[in-house]
CSV table of C-alpha atoms in Angstrom, one decimal:
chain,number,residue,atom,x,y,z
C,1,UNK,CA,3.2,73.0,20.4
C,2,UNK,CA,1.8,76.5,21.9
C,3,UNK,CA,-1.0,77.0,22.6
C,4,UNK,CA,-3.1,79.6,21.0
C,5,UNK,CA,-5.6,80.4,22.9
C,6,UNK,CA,-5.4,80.9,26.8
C,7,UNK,CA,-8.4,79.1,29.0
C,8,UNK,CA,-8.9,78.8,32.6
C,9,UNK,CA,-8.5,75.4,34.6
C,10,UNK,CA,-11.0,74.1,37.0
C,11,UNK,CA,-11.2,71.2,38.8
C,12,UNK,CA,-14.1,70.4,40.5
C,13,UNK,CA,-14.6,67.7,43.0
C,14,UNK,CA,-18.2,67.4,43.1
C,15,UNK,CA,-20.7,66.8,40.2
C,16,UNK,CA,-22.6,69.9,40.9
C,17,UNK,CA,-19.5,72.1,41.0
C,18,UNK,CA,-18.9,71.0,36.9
C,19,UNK,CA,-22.4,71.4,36.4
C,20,UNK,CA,-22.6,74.9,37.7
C,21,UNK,CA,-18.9,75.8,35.6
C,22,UNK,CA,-21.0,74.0,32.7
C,23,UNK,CA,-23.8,75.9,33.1
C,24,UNK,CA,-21.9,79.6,33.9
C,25,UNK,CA,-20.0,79.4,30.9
C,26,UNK,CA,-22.1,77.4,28.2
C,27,UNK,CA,-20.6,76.8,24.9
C,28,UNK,CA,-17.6,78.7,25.9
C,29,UNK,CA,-16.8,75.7,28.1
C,30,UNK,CA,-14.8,72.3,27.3
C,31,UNK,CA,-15.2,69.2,29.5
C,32,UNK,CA,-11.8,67.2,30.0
C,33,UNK,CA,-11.5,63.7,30.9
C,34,UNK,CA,-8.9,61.5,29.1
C,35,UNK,CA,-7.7,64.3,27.0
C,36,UNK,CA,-6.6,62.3,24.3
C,37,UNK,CA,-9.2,64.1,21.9
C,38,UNK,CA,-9.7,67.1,23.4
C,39,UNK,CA,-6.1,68.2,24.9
C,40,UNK,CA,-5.0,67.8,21.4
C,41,UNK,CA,-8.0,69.8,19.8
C,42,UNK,CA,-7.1,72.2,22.1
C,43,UNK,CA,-3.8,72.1,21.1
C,44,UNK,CA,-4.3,72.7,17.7
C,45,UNK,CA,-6.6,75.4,17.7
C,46,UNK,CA,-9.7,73.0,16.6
C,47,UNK,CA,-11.9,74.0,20.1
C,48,UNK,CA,-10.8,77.6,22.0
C,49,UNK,CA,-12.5,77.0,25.4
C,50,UNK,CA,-12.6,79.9,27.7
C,51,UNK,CA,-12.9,77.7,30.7
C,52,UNK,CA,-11.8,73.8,30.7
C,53,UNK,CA,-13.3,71.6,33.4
C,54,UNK,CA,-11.8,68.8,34.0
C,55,UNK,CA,-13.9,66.7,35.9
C,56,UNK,CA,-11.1,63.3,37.3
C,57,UNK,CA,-11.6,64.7,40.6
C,58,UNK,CA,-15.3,63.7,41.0
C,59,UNK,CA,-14.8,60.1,42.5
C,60,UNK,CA,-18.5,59.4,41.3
C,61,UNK,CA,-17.7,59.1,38.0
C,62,UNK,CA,-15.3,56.4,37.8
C,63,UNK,CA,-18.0,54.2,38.4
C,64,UNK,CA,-17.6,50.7,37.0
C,65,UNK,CA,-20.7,48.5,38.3
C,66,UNK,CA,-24.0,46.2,37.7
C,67,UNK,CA,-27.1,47.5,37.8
C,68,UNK,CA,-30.3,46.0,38.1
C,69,UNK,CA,-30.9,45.7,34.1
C,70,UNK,CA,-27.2,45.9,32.8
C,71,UNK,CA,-23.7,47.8,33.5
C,72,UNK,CA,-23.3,51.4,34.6
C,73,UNK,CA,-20.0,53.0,33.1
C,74,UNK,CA,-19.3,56.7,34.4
C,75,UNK,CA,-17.3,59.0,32.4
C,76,UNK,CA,-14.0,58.9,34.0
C,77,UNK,CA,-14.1,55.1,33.3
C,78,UNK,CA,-11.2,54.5,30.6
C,79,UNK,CA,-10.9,52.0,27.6
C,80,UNK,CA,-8.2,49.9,29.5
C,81,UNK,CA,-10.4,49.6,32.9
C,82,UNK,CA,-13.0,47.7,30.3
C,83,UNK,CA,-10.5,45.5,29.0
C,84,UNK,CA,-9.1,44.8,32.2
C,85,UNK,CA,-12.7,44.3,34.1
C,86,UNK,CA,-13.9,40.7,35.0
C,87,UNK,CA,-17.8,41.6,34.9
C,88,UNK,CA,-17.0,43.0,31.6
C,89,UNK,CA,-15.5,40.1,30.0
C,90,UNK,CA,-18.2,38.1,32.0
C,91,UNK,CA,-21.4,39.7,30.7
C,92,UNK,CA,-20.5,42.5,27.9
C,93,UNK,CA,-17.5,41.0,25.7
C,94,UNK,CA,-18.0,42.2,22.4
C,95,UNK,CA,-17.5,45.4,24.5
C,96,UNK,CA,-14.2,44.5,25.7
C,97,UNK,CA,-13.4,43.3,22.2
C,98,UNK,CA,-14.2,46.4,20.9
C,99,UNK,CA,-12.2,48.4,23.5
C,100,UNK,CA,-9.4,46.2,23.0
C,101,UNK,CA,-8.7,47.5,19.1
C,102,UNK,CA,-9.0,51.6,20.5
C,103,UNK,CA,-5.3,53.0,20.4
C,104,UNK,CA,-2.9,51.6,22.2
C,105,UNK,CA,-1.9,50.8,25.7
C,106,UNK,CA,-0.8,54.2,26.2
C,107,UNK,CA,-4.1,56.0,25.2
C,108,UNK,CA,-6.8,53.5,26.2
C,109,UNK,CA,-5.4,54.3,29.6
C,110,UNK,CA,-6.2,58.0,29.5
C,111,UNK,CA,-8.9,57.6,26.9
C,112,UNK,CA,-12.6,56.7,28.0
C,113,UNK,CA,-15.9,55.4,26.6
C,114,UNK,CA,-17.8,58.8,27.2
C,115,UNK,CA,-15.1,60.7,25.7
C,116,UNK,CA,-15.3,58.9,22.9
C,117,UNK,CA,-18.9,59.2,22.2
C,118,UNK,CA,-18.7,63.0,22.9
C,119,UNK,CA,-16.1,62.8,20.2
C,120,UNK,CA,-18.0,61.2,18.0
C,121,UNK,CA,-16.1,60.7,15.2
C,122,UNK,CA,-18.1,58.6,12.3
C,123,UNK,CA,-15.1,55.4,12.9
C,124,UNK,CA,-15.6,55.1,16.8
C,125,UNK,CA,-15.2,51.4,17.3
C,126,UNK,CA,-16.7,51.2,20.8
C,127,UNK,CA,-20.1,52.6,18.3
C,128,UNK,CA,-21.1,49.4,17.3
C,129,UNK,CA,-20.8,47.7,20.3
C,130,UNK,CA,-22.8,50.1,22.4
C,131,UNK,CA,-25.6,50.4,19.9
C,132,UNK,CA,-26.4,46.5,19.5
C,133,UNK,CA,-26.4,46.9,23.0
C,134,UNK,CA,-29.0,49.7,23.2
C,135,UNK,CA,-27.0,51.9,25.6
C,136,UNK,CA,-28.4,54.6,27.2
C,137,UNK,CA,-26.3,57.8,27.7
C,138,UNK,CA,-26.8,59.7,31.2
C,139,UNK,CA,-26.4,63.1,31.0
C,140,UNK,CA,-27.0,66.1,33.4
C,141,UNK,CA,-27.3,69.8,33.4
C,142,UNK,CA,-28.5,72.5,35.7
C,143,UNK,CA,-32.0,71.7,34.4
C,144,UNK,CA,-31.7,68.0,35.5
C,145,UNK,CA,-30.9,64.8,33.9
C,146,UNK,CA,-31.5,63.4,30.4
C,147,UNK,CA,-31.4,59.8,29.1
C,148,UNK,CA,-30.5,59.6,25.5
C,149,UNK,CA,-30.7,56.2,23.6
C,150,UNK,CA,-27.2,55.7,21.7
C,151,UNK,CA,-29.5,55.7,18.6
C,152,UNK,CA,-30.2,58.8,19.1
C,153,UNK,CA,-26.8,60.0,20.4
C,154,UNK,CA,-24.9,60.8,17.0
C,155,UNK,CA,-26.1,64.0,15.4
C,156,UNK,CA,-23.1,63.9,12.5
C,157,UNK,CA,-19.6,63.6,12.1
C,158,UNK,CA,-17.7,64.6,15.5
C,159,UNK,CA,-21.5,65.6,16.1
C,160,UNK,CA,-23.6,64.1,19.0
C,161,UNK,CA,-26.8,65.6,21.1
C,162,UNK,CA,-24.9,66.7,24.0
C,163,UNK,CA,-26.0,70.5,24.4
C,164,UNK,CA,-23.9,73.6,26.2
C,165,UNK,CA,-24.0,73.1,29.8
C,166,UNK,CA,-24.3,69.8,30.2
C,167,UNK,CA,-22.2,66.6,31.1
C,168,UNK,CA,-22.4,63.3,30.0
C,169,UNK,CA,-22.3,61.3,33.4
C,170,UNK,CA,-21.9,58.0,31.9
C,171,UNK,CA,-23.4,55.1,30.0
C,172,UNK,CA,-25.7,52.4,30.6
C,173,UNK,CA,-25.4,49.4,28.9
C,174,UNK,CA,-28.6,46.9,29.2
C,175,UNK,CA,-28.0,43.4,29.4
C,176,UNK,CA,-29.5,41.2,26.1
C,177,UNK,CA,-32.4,39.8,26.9
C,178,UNK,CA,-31.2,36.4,26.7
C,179,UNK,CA,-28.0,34.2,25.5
C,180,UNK,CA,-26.1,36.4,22.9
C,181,UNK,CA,-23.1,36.1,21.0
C,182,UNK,CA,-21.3,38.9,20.1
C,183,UNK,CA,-18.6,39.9,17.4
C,184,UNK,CA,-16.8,43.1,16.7
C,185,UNK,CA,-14.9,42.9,13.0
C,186,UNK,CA,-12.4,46.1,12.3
C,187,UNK,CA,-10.7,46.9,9.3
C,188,UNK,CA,-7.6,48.6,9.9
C,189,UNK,CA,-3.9,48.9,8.6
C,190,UNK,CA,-2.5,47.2,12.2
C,191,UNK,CA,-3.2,46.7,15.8
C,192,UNK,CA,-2.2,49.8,17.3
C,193,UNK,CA,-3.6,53.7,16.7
C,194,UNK,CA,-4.8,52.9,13.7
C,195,UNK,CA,-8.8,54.2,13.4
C,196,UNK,CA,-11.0,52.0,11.5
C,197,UNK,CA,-11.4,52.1,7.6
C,198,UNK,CA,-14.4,50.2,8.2
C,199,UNK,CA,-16.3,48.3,11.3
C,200,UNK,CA,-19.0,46.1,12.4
C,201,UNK,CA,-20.8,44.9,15.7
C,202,UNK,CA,-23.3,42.3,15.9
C,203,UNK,CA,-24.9,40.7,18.8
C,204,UNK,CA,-26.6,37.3,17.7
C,205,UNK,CA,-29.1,36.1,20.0
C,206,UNK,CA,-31.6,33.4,20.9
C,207,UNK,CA,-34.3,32.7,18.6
C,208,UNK,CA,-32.8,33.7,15.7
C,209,UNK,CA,-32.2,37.6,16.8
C,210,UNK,CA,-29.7,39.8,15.1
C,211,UNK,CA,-29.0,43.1,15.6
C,212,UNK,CA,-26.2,44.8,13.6
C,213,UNK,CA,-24.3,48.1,13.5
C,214,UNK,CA,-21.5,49.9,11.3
C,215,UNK,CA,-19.0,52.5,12.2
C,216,UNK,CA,-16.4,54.3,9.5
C,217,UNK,CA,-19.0,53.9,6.7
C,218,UNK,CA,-21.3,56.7,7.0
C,219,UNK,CA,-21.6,60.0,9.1
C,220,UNK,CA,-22.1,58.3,11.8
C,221,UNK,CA,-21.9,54.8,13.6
C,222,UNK,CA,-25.5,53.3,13.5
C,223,UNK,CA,-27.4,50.1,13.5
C,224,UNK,CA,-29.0,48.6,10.0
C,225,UNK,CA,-32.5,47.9,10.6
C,226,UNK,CA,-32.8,46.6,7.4
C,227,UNK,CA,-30.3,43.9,7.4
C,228,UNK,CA,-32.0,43.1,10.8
C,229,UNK,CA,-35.0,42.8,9.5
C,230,UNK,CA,-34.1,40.3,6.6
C,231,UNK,CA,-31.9,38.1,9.2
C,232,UNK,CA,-35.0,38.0,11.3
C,233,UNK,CA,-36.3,34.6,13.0
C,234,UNK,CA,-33.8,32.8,10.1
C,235,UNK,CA,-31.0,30.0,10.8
C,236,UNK,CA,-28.0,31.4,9.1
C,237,UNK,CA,-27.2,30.2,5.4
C,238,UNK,CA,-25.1,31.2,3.2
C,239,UNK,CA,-28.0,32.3,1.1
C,240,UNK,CA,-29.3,34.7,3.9
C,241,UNK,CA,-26.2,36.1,4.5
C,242,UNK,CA,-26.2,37.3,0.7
C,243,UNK,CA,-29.6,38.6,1.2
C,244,UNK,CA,-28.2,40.8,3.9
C,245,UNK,CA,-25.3,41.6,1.9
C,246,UNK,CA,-27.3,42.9,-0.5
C,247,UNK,CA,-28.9,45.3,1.7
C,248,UNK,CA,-25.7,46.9,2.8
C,249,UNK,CA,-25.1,50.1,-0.2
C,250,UNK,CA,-28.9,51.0,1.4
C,251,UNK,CA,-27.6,51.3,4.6
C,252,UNK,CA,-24.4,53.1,4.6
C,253,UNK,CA,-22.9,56.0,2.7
C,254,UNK,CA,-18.7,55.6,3.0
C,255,UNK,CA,-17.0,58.3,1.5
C,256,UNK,CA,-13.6,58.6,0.1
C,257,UNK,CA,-10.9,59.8,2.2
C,258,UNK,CA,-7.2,59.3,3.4
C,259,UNK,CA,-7.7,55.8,4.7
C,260,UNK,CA,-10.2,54.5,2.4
C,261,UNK,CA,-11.8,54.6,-1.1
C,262,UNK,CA,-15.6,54.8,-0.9
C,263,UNK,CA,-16.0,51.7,-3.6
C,264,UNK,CA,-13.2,49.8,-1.2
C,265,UNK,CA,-15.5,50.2,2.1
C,266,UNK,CA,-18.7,49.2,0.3
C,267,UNK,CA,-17.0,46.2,-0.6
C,268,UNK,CA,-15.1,44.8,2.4
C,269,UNK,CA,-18.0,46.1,4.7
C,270,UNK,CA,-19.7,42.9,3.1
C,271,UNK,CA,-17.0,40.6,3.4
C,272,UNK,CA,-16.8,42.0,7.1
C,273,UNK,CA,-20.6,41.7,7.4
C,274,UNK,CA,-20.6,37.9,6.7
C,275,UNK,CA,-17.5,36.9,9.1
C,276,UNK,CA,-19.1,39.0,11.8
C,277,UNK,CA,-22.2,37.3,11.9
C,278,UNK,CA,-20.4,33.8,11.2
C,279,UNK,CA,-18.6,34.0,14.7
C,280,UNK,CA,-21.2,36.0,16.3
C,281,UNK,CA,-23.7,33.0,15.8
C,282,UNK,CA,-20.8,30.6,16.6
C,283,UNK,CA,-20.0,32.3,19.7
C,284,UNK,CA,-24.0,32.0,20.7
C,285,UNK,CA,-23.8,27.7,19.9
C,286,UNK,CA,-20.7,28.2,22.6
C,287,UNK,CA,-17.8,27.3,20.1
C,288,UNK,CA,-14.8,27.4,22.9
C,289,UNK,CA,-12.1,28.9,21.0
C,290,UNK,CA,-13.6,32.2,19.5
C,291,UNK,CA,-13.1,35.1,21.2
C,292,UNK,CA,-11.8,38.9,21.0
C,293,UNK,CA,-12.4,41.0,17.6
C,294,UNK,CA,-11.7,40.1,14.1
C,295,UNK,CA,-9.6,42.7,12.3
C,296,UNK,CA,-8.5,42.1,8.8
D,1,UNK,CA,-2.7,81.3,33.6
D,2,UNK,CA,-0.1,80.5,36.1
D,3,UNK,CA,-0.6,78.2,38.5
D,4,UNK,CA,1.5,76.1,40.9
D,5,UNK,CA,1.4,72.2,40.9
D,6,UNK,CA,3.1,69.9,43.1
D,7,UNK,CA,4.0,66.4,41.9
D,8,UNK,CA,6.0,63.1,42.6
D,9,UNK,CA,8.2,63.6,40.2
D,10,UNK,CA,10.8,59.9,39.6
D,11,UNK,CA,10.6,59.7,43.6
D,12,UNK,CA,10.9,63.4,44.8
D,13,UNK,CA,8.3,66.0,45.9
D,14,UNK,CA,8.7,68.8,43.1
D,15,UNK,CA,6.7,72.2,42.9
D,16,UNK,CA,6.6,74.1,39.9
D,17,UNK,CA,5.0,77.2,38.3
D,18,UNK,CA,3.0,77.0,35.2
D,19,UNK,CA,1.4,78.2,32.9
D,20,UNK,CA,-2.4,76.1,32.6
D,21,UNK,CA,-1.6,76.1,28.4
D,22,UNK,CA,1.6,73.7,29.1
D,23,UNK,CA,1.8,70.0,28.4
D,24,UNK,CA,3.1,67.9,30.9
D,25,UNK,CA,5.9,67.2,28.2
D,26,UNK,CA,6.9,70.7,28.4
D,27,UNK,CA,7.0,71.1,31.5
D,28,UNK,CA,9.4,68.3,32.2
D,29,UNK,CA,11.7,68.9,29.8
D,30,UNK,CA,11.9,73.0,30.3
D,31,UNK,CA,11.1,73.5,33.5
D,32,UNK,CA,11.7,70.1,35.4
D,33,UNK,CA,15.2,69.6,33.5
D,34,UNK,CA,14.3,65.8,32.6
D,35,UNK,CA,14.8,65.4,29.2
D,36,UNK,CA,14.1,61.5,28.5
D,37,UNK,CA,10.4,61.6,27.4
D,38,UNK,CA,11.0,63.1,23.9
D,39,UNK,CA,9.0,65.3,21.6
D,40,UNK,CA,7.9,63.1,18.3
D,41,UNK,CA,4.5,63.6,16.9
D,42,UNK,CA,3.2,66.1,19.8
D,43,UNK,CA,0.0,64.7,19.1
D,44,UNK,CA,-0.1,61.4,20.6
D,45,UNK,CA,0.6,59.0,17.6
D,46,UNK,CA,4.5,58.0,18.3
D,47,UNK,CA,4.6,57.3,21.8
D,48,UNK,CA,7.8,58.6,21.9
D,49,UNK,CA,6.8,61.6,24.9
D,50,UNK,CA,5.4,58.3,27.0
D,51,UNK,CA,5.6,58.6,30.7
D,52,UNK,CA,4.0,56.5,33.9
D,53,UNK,CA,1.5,58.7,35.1
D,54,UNK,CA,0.4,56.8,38.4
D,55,UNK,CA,1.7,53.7,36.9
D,56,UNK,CA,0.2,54.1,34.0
D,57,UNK,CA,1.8,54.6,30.3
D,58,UNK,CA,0.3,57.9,29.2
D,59,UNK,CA,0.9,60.3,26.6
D,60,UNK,CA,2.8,63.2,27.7
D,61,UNK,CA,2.0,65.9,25.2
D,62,UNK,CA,-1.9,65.1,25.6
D,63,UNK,CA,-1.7,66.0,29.3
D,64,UNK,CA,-2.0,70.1,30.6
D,65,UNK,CA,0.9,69.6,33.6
D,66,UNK,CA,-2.0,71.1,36.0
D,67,UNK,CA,-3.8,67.8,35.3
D,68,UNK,CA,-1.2,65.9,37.4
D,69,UNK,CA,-1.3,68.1,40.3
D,70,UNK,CA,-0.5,66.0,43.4
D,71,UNK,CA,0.4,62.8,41.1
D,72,UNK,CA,3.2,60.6,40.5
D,73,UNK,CA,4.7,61.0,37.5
D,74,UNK,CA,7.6,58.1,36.7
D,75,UNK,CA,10.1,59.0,33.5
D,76,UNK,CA,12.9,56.7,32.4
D,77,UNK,CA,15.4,58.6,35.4
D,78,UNK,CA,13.3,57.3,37.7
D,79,UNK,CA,13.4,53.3,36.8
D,80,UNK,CA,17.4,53.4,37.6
D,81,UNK,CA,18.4,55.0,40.8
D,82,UNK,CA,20.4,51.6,41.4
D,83,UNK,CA,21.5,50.9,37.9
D,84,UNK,CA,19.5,49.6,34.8
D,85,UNK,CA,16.8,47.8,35.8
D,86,UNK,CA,17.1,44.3,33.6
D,87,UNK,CA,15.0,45.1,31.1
D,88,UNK,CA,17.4,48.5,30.1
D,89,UNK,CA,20.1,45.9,30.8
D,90,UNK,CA,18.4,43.4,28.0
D,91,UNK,CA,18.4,46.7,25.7
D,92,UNK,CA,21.8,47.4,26.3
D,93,UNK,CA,23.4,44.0,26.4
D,94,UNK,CA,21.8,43.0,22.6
D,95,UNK,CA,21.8,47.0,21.3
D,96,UNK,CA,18.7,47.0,20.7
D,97,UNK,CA,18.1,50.5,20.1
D,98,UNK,CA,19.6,52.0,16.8
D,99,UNK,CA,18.7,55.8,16.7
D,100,UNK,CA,17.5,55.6,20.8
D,101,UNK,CA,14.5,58.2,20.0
D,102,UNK,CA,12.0,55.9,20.8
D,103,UNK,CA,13.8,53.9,23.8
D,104,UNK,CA,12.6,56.1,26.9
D,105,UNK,CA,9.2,55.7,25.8
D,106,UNK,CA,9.4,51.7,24.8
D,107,UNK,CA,11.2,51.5,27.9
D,108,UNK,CA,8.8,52.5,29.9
D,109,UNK,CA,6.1,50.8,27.9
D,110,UNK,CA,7.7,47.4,28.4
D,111,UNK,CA,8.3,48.5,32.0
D,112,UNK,CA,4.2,49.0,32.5
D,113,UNK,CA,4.0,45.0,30.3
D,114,UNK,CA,5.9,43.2,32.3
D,115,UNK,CA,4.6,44.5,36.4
D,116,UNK,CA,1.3,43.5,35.1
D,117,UNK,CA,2.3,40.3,32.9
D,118,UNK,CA,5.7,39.2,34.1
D,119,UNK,CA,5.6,36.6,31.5
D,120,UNK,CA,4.3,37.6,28.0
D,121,UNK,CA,3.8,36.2,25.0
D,122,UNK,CA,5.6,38.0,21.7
D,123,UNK,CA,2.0,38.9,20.6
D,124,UNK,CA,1.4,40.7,23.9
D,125,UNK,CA,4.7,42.2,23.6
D,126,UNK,CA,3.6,43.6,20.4
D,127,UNK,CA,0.6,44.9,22.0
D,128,UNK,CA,2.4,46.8,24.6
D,129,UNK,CA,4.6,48.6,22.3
D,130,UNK,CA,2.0,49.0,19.2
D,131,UNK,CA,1.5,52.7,20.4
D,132,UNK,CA,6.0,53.3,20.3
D,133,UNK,CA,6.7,54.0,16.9
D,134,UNK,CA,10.4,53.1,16.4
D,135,UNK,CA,11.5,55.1,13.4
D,136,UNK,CA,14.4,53.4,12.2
D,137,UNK,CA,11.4,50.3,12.0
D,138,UNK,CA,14.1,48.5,14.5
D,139,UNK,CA,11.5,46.5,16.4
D,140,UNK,CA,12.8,42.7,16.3
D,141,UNK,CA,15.5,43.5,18.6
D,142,UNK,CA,12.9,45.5,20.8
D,143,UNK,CA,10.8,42.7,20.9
D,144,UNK,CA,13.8,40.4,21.5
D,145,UNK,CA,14.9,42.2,24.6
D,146,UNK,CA,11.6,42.6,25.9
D,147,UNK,CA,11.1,38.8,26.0
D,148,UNK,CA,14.7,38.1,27.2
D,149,UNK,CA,14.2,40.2,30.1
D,150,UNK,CA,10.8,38.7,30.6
D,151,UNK,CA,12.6,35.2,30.9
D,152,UNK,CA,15.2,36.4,33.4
């Protein structure tokens, strides 16, 4: 496939070089990581940068580490260094879950976390995950840094609040503030490239603690504060699981499109809802055998 | 924009003009003469352009050939400098491929599999080659080979 549209390569080494190639040529500029998104947008004529920077040659960013309150993720860090990384599984599972149903082998290896989040389409499934989390996205410009709560972070579909000049320089994911179980439940054709018709993340935690987030069901991948609410400080029955089911058409708008009919992800984003917090909660009592995502 | 890159390419040192617009997938097949990674979907769905990129699986068409200045780049030339390695020679003693489209890629694919997990399960197999879309839907025999090299 040609390329339309000429654009000049940089590669800078340092963070301040990309910031200053950011800055110089604004929205006419296109930050590269993985590629898997953007080469192709490129590609197809969907984004005509004048100037691409690719920014794998700033050792910095492939940052995979604890920090004092949780994980630090730079940008270059891909989906298959999360599945493969022992503090992950350790402390953030549901994160390596999620990561796990991205692509396959051959893109999670070029694809990463930040990427994704700057691509923001509405069925991210690494969404979920990093918003019952409470990440924190770290981004910096000429003017300085920003932190952005993930809450915050999606604007629309393929929309998020990164502005012209700036880079996202990774993620921040906080640890939960005690015990948590964690569950990431994906509705999709087959394991393998296939984007989600429908997701969930929950984190279950100590004293009766829930938080809960959707991706492919609305504009954008968000938690549901009102299913939260209603789970609240409550053992879970099958009666409070309805209750929260009930809640769900409040809290998401699906549409219809190529994948999925709007009525069919209003459904099965119940059905989902209820497994989810099933073996999240199991997961917190410590059952042995659960682990990874549940697609169906 | 032209611009010259130098890369390992299957073993040798190769230096090559080109333009900054060019996939890596072009570039190796018109300007590198190796013609194994293929051009399916040219927008990384079939897996068929698949090369090792640093070891790696990658997706060749979603790669601008200046990205892998001064890398190594590993196509399915490289894996046989002294004959099929025994995972081709699984493939070619069952005939597992029908069509052969998708082999280079699912080659290399299984290649990446079994250095990091000499010993896979079928599911894991199915994993690794989840993102190799075999169009003549051929892939119990891929599977099959991919395990019978894995016992060998």
């Amino acid at each position: 496939m040609a390329v339309a549209r000429e654009f000049e390569y940089f590669r800078p080494e340092t963070l301040e070089h990309s910031i200053s190639l950011l800055g110089e040529y604004g929205e006419n500029a296109r930050v590269l990581a993985g590629g898997t998104d953007m080469a192709l947008k490129i590609k197809q004529g969907v984004e005509t940068p004048k100037a691409v920077v690719d920014i794998k040659g700033i050792s910095e960013l492939e940052r995979l580490e604890s920090t004092d309150n949780g994980l630090h993720l730079g940008a270059l860090v891909t989906f298959s260094q999360v599945m493969a990384s022992g503090l992950v599984a350790a402390n953030f599972p549901l994160l390596r879950d999620a990561a796990a149903t991205v692509g396959s082998v051959g893109i999670r290896n070029r694809a990463t976390l930040v990427g994704s989040l700057c691509s923001a389409v509405p069925s991210l499934d690494i969404g979920p995950a990093l918003l019952v989390h409470e990440a924190v996205v770290l981004t910096r410009s000429a003017g300085g840094t920003r932190k952005t709560g993930i809450n915050k972070w999606f604007t629309g579909p393929k929309q998020c609040a990164l502005e012209p000049g700036e880079l996202v320089t990774g993620i921040v994911v906080p640890l939960p503030p005690g015990k948590a179980g964690g569950c990431y439940v994906k509705r999709g054709r087959y394991a393998g490239k296939d984007p989600a018709q429908a997701g969930v993340g929950i984190l279950a935690m100590e004293k009766n603690d829930y938080r809960v987030a959707f991706c492919a069901v609305g504009p954008v991948a968000k938690r549901a504060p009102s299913i939260e609410t209603c789970l609240h400080g409550q053992e879970l029955t099958d009666p409070l699981i309805k209750a929260a089911q009930a809640l769900v058409p409040q809290e998401i708008s699906p549409i219809t499109d190529i994948r999925a009919s709007k009525a069919y992800r209003t459904l099965i984003i119940k059905v989902m809802l209820e497994r989810g917090l099933k073996t999240a909660v199991s997961r917190l009592k410590g059952k042995p055998s659960a682990h990874g995502a549940i697609w169906i | 924009m032209k611009k010259t890159i130098t890369l390992t390419l299957n073993g040798d040192a190769r230096s090559v003009d080109v333009e900054t617009t060019e996939t890596l997938l072009a570039v190796l097949r018109n300007k590198l003469g190796v013609k194994s990674p293929k051009c399916g979907c040219d927008q990384g769905e079939c897996g068929a352009c698949t090369v090792l990129l640093n070891g790696k699986s990658v997706r060749s068409c979603l790669i601008f050939s200046v990205e892998v200045d001064g890398q190594e780049v590993v196509t399915l030339e490289g894996l046989s400098h002294n004959g099929p390695t025994p995972l081709q020679q699984a493939f070619i003693d069952r005939s597992a491929f029908q069509c052969g489209y998708c082999a280079p890629g699912v080659i290399l694919s299984a290649t990446e599999l079994l250095t990091v997990n000499p010993h896979p399960t079928q599911t894991e197999v199915q994993e690794a080659i989840a993102g190799n879309l075999c169009r003549c839907t051929g892939y119990e025999s891929l599977i099959e080979a991919i395990l019978a090299a894995s016992r060998e």
